[in-house]
Short mmCIF file of C-alpha atoms in Angstrom, two decimals:
data_model
loop_
_atom_site.label_atom_id
_atom_site.label_comp_id
_atom_site.label_asym_id
_atom_site.label_seq_id
_atom_site.Cartn_x
_atom_site.Cartn_y
_atom_site.Cartn_z
CA MET A 28 125.26 -52.94 -23.61
CA THR A 29 122.07 -54.30 -25.39
CA ASP A 30 118.90 -52.32 -25.61
CA ARG A 31 117.30 -54.98 -23.24
CA ALA A 32 120.04 -54.58 -20.72
CA ALA A 33 119.88 -50.73 -21.03
CA ASN A 34 116.14 -50.77 -20.26
CA GLU A 35 116.61 -53.00 -17.21
CA GLU A 36 119.15 -50.45 -15.96
CA ASN A 37 117.21 -47.28 -16.74
CA HIS A 38 115.13 -46.66 -13.60
CA ALA A 39 115.55 -42.92 -13.27
CA PHE A 40 111.85 -42.23 -14.37
CA PRO A 41 108.67 -44.24 -13.95
CA HIS A 42 107.78 -44.01 -17.64
CA PRO A 43 110.16 -43.94 -20.65
CA PRO A 44 109.69 -40.91 -22.90
CA VAL A 45 107.98 -40.91 -26.33
CA TYR A 46 110.53 -40.01 -28.86
CA ARG A 47 109.19 -38.38 -32.05
CA PHE A 48 111.52 -39.21 -34.84
CA THR A 49 111.73 -40.99 -38.10
CA SER A 50 115.54 -41.74 -38.55
CA GLY A 51 118.06 -41.72 -35.91
CA ILE A 52 121.28 -39.80 -36.50
CA TYR A 53 124.59 -41.62 -36.64
CA GLN A 54 127.78 -40.12 -35.33
CA ASP A 55 130.07 -41.46 -38.13
CA TYR A 56 130.48 -43.53 -41.03
CA GLN A 57 131.64 -46.59 -38.89
CA ALA A 58 128.49 -46.41 -36.75
CA LEU A 59 126.30 -46.05 -39.89
CA GLU A 60 128.07 -49.32 -41.34
CA ARG A 61 127.66 -51.30 -38.16
CA ALA A 62 124.00 -50.57 -38.18
CA SER A 63 123.57 -51.72 -41.78
CA LYS A 64 125.00 -54.98 -40.79
CA ASP A 65 122.59 -55.27 -37.82
CA LEU A 66 119.90 -57.20 -39.82
CA LEU A 67 117.24 -57.24 -37.06
CA LYS A 68 117.98 -53.52 -36.24
CA GLN A 69 118.05 -53.81 -32.56
CA HIS A 70 120.51 -51.35 -31.67
CA TYR A 71 120.31 -47.30 -31.96
CA PRO A 72 120.36 -45.08 -33.61
CA ARG A 73 117.88 -46.63 -36.18
CA TYR A 74 114.75 -45.86 -38.15
CA SER A 75 111.61 -45.61 -35.96
CA ARG A 76 109.72 -48.18 -37.94
CA PHE A 77 112.21 -50.81 -36.35
CA GLY A 78 111.51 -49.67 -32.70
CA THR A 79 111.87 -46.82 -30.39
CA PRO A 80 112.75 -46.59 -26.67
CA MET A 81 109.08 -46.67 -25.83
CA THR A 82 108.28 -49.62 -27.95
CA ASP A 83 111.30 -51.47 -26.57
CA ALA A 84 110.13 -50.62 -22.82
CA VAL A 85 106.59 -52.25 -23.65
CA GLU A 86 108.20 -55.24 -25.37
CA HIS A 87 110.38 -55.86 -22.54
CA GLU A 88 107.71 -55.67 -19.85
CA ILE A 89 105.36 -58.06 -21.81
CA THR A 90 108.29 -60.53 -22.32
CA ARG A 91 108.88 -60.40 -18.41
CA LEU A 92 105.17 -60.77 -17.73
CA GLU A 93 104.80 -63.77 -20.11
CA GLY A 94 108.05 -65.36 -19.24
CA GLY A 95 109.19 -65.43 -23.03
CA TYR A 96 112.36 -64.79 -24.92
CA GLY A 97 111.28 -61.65 -26.72
CA SER A 98 108.33 -59.59 -27.69
CA LEU A 99 107.23 -57.48 -30.84
CA SER A 100 104.79 -54.85 -31.06
CA THR A 101 102.59 -54.15 -33.94
CA CYS A 102 99.85 -51.64 -34.91
CA SER A 103 96.97 -53.84 -33.82
CA GLY A 104 96.01 -57.19 -32.45
CA LEU A 105 94.91 -58.27 -35.79
CA ALA A 106 98.13 -57.39 -37.33
CA ALA A 107 99.87 -59.25 -34.65
CA ILE A 108 97.92 -62.43 -35.61
CA THR A 109 98.17 -62.20 -39.36
CA SER A 110 101.81 -61.31 -39.24
CA VAL A 111 102.56 -64.58 -37.49
CA LEU A 112 100.38 -66.44 -40.02
CA MET A 113 102.26 -64.94 -42.79
CA THR A 114 105.63 -65.32 -41.44
CA PHE A 115 105.25 -69.07 -41.33
CA LEU A 116 102.63 -70.36 -43.68
CA ARG A 117 103.17 -71.21 -47.39
CA PRO A 118 100.99 -72.37 -50.19
CA GLY A 119 99.83 -75.93 -49.50
CA ASP A 120 100.15 -75.67 -45.87
CA HIS A 121 97.20 -76.83 -43.50
CA ILE A 122 96.46 -75.24 -40.12
CA LEU A 123 94.04 -75.95 -37.17
CA LEU A 124 92.12 -73.21 -35.71
CA THR A 125 89.59 -72.70 -32.90
CA ARG A 126 86.05 -72.71 -34.44
CA THR A 127 84.88 -69.65 -32.51
CA VAL A 128 88.07 -67.65 -33.18
CA TYR A 129 87.79 -63.77 -33.47
CA GLU A 130 85.81 -63.16 -36.57
CA PRO A 131 88.22 -61.07 -38.55
CA VAL A 132 90.90 -63.93 -38.14
CA HIS A 133 88.17 -66.46 -39.38
CA ARG A 134 87.48 -64.13 -42.30
CA PHE A 135 91.39 -63.71 -42.95
CA VAL A 136 91.99 -67.68 -43.09
CA SER A 137 88.78 -68.29 -45.09
CA THR A 138 89.58 -65.76 -47.77
CA PHE A 139 93.10 -64.39 -48.01
CA LEU A 140 94.86 -67.50 -46.90
CA HIS A 141 92.45 -69.65 -48.86
CA GLN A 142 93.49 -67.66 -51.96
CA LEU A 143 96.99 -68.57 -51.30
CA GLY A 144 96.21 -72.01 -51.32
CA ILE A 145 96.39 -72.63 -47.52
CA THR A 146 93.74 -75.00 -46.11
CA ALA A 147 92.20 -74.79 -42.48
CA THR A 148 90.27 -76.84 -40.28
CA PHE A 149 88.31 -75.27 -37.60
CA LEU A 150 87.96 -77.35 -34.27
CA THR A 151 85.76 -77.25 -31.04
CA SER A 152 87.52 -77.33 -27.69
CA ALA A 153 86.60 -81.04 -27.44
CA GLU A 154 88.11 -81.85 -30.72
CA PHE A 155 91.17 -80.04 -29.78
CA SER A 156 91.68 -82.60 -27.03
CA HIS A 157 92.37 -85.13 -29.81
CA CYS A 158 93.77 -82.90 -32.43
CA ASP A 159 95.96 -85.52 -33.80
CA ASP A 160 93.09 -86.96 -35.54
CA TYR A 161 92.89 -83.78 -37.67
CA LEU A 162 96.62 -83.26 -38.41
CA THR A 163 97.91 -83.91 -41.88
CA ASP A 164 101.33 -84.30 -43.34
CA LYS A 165 100.65 -80.72 -44.59
CA THR A 166 99.76 -79.26 -40.97
CA ARG A 167 102.25 -76.60 -40.19
CA LEU A 168 100.66 -74.55 -37.35
CA ILE A 169 97.95 -74.76 -34.69
CA TYR A 170 96.18 -71.62 -33.67
CA ILE A 171 94.16 -71.48 -30.73
CA GLU A 172 92.06 -68.65 -29.05
CA SER A 173 91.22 -69.77 -25.51
CA PRO A 174 88.91 -68.82 -24.01
CA SER A 175 87.37 -67.92 -27.38
CA SER A 176 85.55 -64.97 -28.43
CA ASN A 177 81.96 -64.59 -27.11
CA ILE A 178 81.22 -68.07 -25.96
CA PHE A 179 84.58 -68.69 -24.23
CA GLU A 180 85.42 -72.25 -25.29
CA VAL A 181 88.31 -73.43 -23.38
CA THR A 182 90.97 -75.62 -24.88
CA ASP A 183 93.21 -78.02 -23.08
CA ILE A 184 96.31 -76.01 -23.96
CA GLY A 185 98.82 -78.40 -22.32
CA ALA A 186 97.39 -81.55 -24.32
CA VAL A 187 97.37 -79.59 -27.70
CA ALA A 188 101.02 -78.55 -27.18
CA VAL A 189 102.26 -82.03 -26.48
CA GLN A 190 100.73 -83.53 -29.54
CA ALA A 191 102.05 -80.45 -31.63
CA ARG A 192 105.44 -80.94 -30.18
CA GLN A 193 105.64 -84.72 -31.06
CA LYS A 194 104.63 -83.81 -34.70
CA GLY A 195 107.06 -80.69 -35.01
CA ILE A 196 104.18 -78.35 -35.55
CA MET A 197 104.24 -74.81 -34.12
CA THR A 198 101.55 -73.59 -31.69
CA VAL A 199 100.35 -69.99 -31.45
CA MET A 200 97.80 -68.72 -29.06
CA ASP A 201 95.80 -65.64 -28.58
CA ASN A 202 96.15 -64.81 -24.82
CA THR A 203 93.95 -61.60 -25.14
CA TRP A 204 91.19 -62.90 -22.65
CA SER A 205 93.70 -63.91 -19.91
CA THR A 206 96.37 -61.29 -20.18
CA PRO A 207 99.68 -62.62 -18.63
CA VAL A 208 98.23 -62.08 -15.05
CA LEU A 209 95.81 -65.03 -15.43
CA PHE A 210 97.72 -67.37 -17.75
CA ASN A 211 101.03 -67.76 -19.50
CA PRO A 212 100.73 -70.01 -22.51
CA LEU A 213 104.56 -70.36 -22.99
CA GLN A 214 104.84 -72.10 -19.73
CA HIS A 215 102.57 -74.77 -21.03
CA GLY A 216 104.41 -75.47 -24.18
CA ILE A 217 102.99 -72.86 -26.54
CA ASP A 218 105.59 -71.23 -29.13
CA VAL A 219 103.98 -67.98 -29.83
CA VAL A 220 101.49 -66.01 -27.78
CA ILE A 221 99.63 -62.80 -29.09
CA HIS A 222 97.79 -60.02 -27.49
CA SER A 223 95.38 -57.44 -28.70
CA ALA A 224 96.81 -55.14 -26.36
CA SER A 225 93.84 -52.69 -27.26
CA LYS A 226 91.98 -54.66 -24.58
CA TYR A 227 92.99 -55.26 -21.16
CA LEU A 228 96.60 -54.58 -21.33
CA ALA A 229 96.25 -50.89 -22.35
CA GLY A 230 92.91 -50.88 -20.61
CA HIS A 231 91.48 -47.45 -21.27
CA SER A 232 90.03 -47.85 -24.98
CA ASP A 233 92.52 -45.27 -26.26
CA ALA A 234 95.19 -47.44 -27.99
CA VAL A 235 95.20 -49.80 -30.90
CA VAL A 236 98.20 -52.02 -30.69
CA GLY A 237 99.20 -55.69 -30.77
CA ILE A 238 101.84 -57.79 -29.02
CA ILE A 239 103.72 -60.90 -30.21
CA THR A 240 105.65 -62.91 -27.49
CA THR A 241 107.67 -65.87 -28.54
CA THR A 242 110.44 -68.66 -27.69
CA GLU A 243 113.82 -67.85 -29.09
CA GLN A 244 113.29 -70.21 -32.15
CA TYR A 245 110.39 -68.07 -33.56
CA TYR A 246 111.56 -64.49 -32.64
CA ALA A 247 113.91 -63.43 -35.52
CA PRO A 248 111.65 -64.72 -38.20
CA ILE A 249 108.84 -62.62 -37.06
CA ARG A 250 110.78 -59.63 -36.38
CA GLN A 251 112.18 -59.74 -39.87
CA TYR A 252 108.74 -60.22 -41.40
CA LEU A 253 107.47 -57.08 -39.37
CA MET A 254 110.35 -55.10 -40.54
CA ASN A 255 109.84 -56.12 -44.24
CA ALA A 256 106.04 -55.73 -44.26
CA GLY A 257 106.37 -52.14 -42.39
CA ILE A 258 104.22 -53.28 -39.64
CA CYS A 259 105.10 -51.30 -36.39
CA ALA A 260 103.25 -49.77 -33.24
CA GLY A 261 103.47 -46.01 -32.79
CA GLY A 262 104.94 -44.27 -29.73
CA GLU A 263 101.74 -42.85 -28.49
CA GLU A 264 99.98 -46.12 -28.54
CA SER A 265 102.93 -47.87 -26.96
CA SER A 266 102.96 -45.19 -24.09
CA SER A 267 99.27 -45.67 -23.35
CA LEU A 268 100.01 -49.55 -23.29
CA TYR A 269 103.03 -49.00 -21.01
CA LYS A 270 100.88 -47.00 -18.62
CA GLY A 271 98.00 -49.66 -18.60
CA LEU A 272 100.28 -52.22 -17.56
CA LYS A 273 100.96 -50.37 -14.37
CA THR A 274 97.25 -51.02 -13.31
CA LEU A 275 96.49 -54.20 -15.09
CA THR A 276 96.31 -56.52 -12.00
CA THR A 277 94.20 -54.07 -9.97
CA ARG A 278 91.68 -53.40 -12.65
CA LEU A 279 91.23 -57.24 -13.48
CA LYS A 280 90.60 -57.91 -9.75
CA ASN A 281 87.90 -55.03 -9.74
CA GLN A 282 86.34 -55.94 -12.87
CA ARG A 283 86.15 -59.56 -12.01
CA GLU A 284 84.46 -58.89 -8.64
CA THR A 285 81.95 -56.65 -10.28
CA ALA A 286 81.35 -59.17 -13.12
CA HIS A 287 80.49 -61.75 -10.51
CA ARG A 288 77.99 -59.50 -8.88
CA LEU A 289 76.46 -58.84 -12.22
CA ILE A 290 76.43 -62.44 -13.39
CA ALA A 291 74.70 -63.43 -9.90
CA PHE A 292 71.88 -60.95 -10.69
CA LEU A 293 71.63 -62.30 -14.35
CA LEU A 294 71.43 -65.90 -13.23
CA ALA A 295 68.42 -65.10 -10.96
CA HIS A 296 66.65 -62.87 -13.39
CA PRO A 297 63.41 -64.57 -15.07
CA ALA A 298 64.11 -62.80 -18.41
CA VAL A 299 67.64 -64.39 -18.84
CA GLU A 300 67.86 -67.77 -20.22
CA THR A 301 71.59 -68.50 -19.73
CA VAL A 302 74.95 -66.85 -18.60
CA ILE A 303 78.23 -67.90 -20.40
CA SER A 304 81.32 -67.62 -18.47
CA PRO A 305 83.96 -70.56 -18.22
CA HIS A 306 84.15 -69.94 -14.39
CA LEU A 307 80.54 -71.08 -13.93
CA THR A 308 80.21 -74.82 -13.33
CA SER A 309 77.40 -74.71 -16.16
CA HIS A 310 79.94 -73.98 -18.87
CA PRO A 311 80.74 -77.08 -20.76
CA ASP A 312 84.49 -76.36 -20.49
CA HIS A 313 84.64 -75.62 -16.84
CA GLU A 314 86.75 -78.50 -15.84
CA THR A 315 89.28 -77.49 -18.43
CA TYR A 316 89.23 -74.05 -17.32
CA ARG A 317 89.79 -75.04 -13.80
CA LYS A 318 92.86 -76.94 -14.86
CA TYR A 319 94.60 -73.77 -16.11
CA TYR A 320 92.82 -70.75 -14.33
CA GLN A 321 92.44 -69.45 -10.69
CA TYR A 322 90.64 -66.50 -11.68
CA SER A 323 88.35 -64.83 -14.42
CA ASN A 324 88.07 -61.43 -15.80
CA GLY A 325 85.25 -59.10 -16.49
CA LEU A 326 83.98 -60.38 -19.79
CA PHE A 327 81.04 -62.71 -20.15
CA SER A 328 77.88 -63.31 -22.34
CA PHE A 329 74.27 -63.94 -21.70
CA SER A 330 71.04 -64.70 -23.55
CA VAL A 331 67.45 -64.08 -23.61
CA ARG A 332 64.57 -65.61 -25.72
CA ASN A 333 64.63 -63.70 -29.13
CA THR A 334 61.84 -61.09 -29.08
CA SER A 335 60.76 -58.46 -31.45
CA SER A 336 63.16 -55.78 -32.81
CA THR A 337 60.95 -53.12 -30.93
CA ARG A 338 61.55 -54.83 -27.59
CA ARG A 339 65.35 -55.40 -28.31
CA ASP A 340 65.64 -51.74 -29.11
CA ALA A 341 63.92 -50.61 -26.02
CA PHE A 342 66.12 -52.95 -24.08
CA LEU A 343 69.27 -51.39 -25.47
CA SER A 344 67.82 -47.89 -24.96
CA GLN A 345 67.91 -48.02 -21.27
CA PHE A 346 71.58 -48.19 -20.82
CA ARG A 347 73.46 -45.05 -20.19
CA THR A 348 76.78 -46.30 -18.01
CA VAL A 349 76.98 -49.25 -20.14
CA LYS A 350 78.12 -48.35 -23.72
CA LEU A 351 76.64 -50.06 -26.92
CA ALA A 352 80.27 -50.84 -28.35
CA TYR A 353 82.45 -53.66 -29.83
CA GLY A 354 85.55 -52.78 -27.74
CA TRP A 355 86.11 -54.70 -24.35
CA GLY A 356 88.73 -54.78 -21.72
CA GLY A 357 88.39 -51.15 -20.83
CA VAL A 358 87.42 -49.14 -17.88
CA ASP A 359 84.06 -48.42 -19.48
CA SER A 360 81.47 -51.16 -19.47
CA CYS A 361 80.26 -52.21 -22.84
CA LEU A 362 77.60 -54.39 -24.19
CA ILE A 363 77.11 -55.84 -27.90
CA PRO A 364 74.47 -58.38 -29.34
CA PHE A 365 76.08 -61.26 -31.26
CA THR A 366 75.12 -64.53 -33.04
CA PRO A 367 77.23 -67.45 -32.02
CA SER A 368 79.05 -68.51 -35.10
CA TYR A 369 77.89 -72.16 -34.74
CA THR A 370 74.36 -71.30 -34.95
CA SER A 371 72.16 -70.12 -38.04
CA ASN A 372 71.99 -66.43 -38.60
CA ASP A 373 68.30 -66.65 -39.66
CA ASP A 374 66.10 -65.91 -36.86
CA PRO A 375 68.03 -67.66 -34.08
CA GLU A 376 65.87 -68.82 -31.03
CA TRP A 377 67.98 -66.86 -28.48
CA LEU A 378 69.40 -63.45 -28.62
CA PHE A 379 72.85 -63.05 -27.30
CA PHE A 380 74.83 -60.22 -25.60
CA ARG A 381 78.43 -60.06 -24.78
CA VAL A 382 79.27 -57.74 -21.67
CA SER A 383 82.62 -56.27 -20.83
CA VAL A 384 82.49 -54.93 -17.12
CA GLY A 385 84.46 -51.79 -16.56
CA LEU A 386 85.35 -49.95 -13.46
CA GLU A 387 81.91 -48.44 -12.66
CA ASP A 388 79.98 -49.01 -9.39
CA GLY A 389 78.41 -52.48 -9.31
CA ASP A 390 75.08 -51.29 -8.16
CA ILE A 391 74.77 -48.71 -10.91
CA LEU A 392 75.45 -51.46 -13.54
CA ILE A 393 72.90 -53.97 -11.84
CA ALA A 394 70.10 -51.26 -11.70
CA GLU A 395 70.75 -50.40 -15.42
CA PHE A 396 70.43 -54.26 -16.43
CA SER A 397 67.38 -54.54 -14.22
CA SER A 398 65.79 -51.54 -15.94
CA ALA A 399 66.68 -52.81 -19.36
CA LEU A 400 65.65 -56.34 -18.72
CA SER A 401 62.15 -55.01 -17.91
CA LYS A 402 61.66 -54.09 -21.39
CA LEU A 403 62.00 -57.49 -22.94
#
């Protein structure tokens, strides 16, 4: 029986146990020899770096949610992203990426991949709609983050997938914003889906873990790379993720509803210049968003006119329930200032903040924002 089939049949407990081990113990030489020939190390017993019952359970559940062939867990969302890029890219290759991609990804591509002789073109969501204009005979991979970091540009996923498939180019999408509950990229022609599971999937800001879900074509090469590079997720982090998946749909619904209340308050506030969320008709990619999404999540951004550092600090000092933190997607509401990557870093006209709504009472959050905005 395969590990996947075993997981499907094991319903004795609500959560699989966390096995703390390094190497599994073989019963005899024949079992050891069979394991040595199992190149992808998918059968037990095995070394824990190749997977444990807990990581198998998480990967099985994400595969089910995304509708993929298989999933692979890593030690972080960034590790998931860089592992996929390193698996398939070679010196001389060219890639297309979202212009407002997660900053560490932008940095990895612009520095490390550039040093390897891999070139990149960063596109807006509008440019992606005719991405064939930017393809070259060296283009090997298209990487999309949609909605993208902080300003939530929404790419026409289906259109990109069609153009890529016609050219034989693989497509990769960061689906962290959406989670499998809101969108399934594989069902729209994407080849590889990545999640920073530290965000909404785990949901409690207590685990750093990444997940890769693929079609059959790309599963084995990525697994082989992860094994060779020694990149794996730990049992405790995987356990936190597994439990987070149980409440994912409920958390997203609650966070979305509270975020909509807070957005309505901010839209009406005289100190707020703009609110950025793709579910708003004011967002430039709203029509594309409506093509793929029924619901939003608890993440949005807003801007105020740039002011003195004293007033900015006074604004931030008013928050108690809302935390000043980079993380998002957890049960605690967080806020962080940012400068959009398409603007100058030198004295921008507007001051931007990204907000991740948690599970606190909406009235408390609105009261804190009201008090904070009075200081600007």
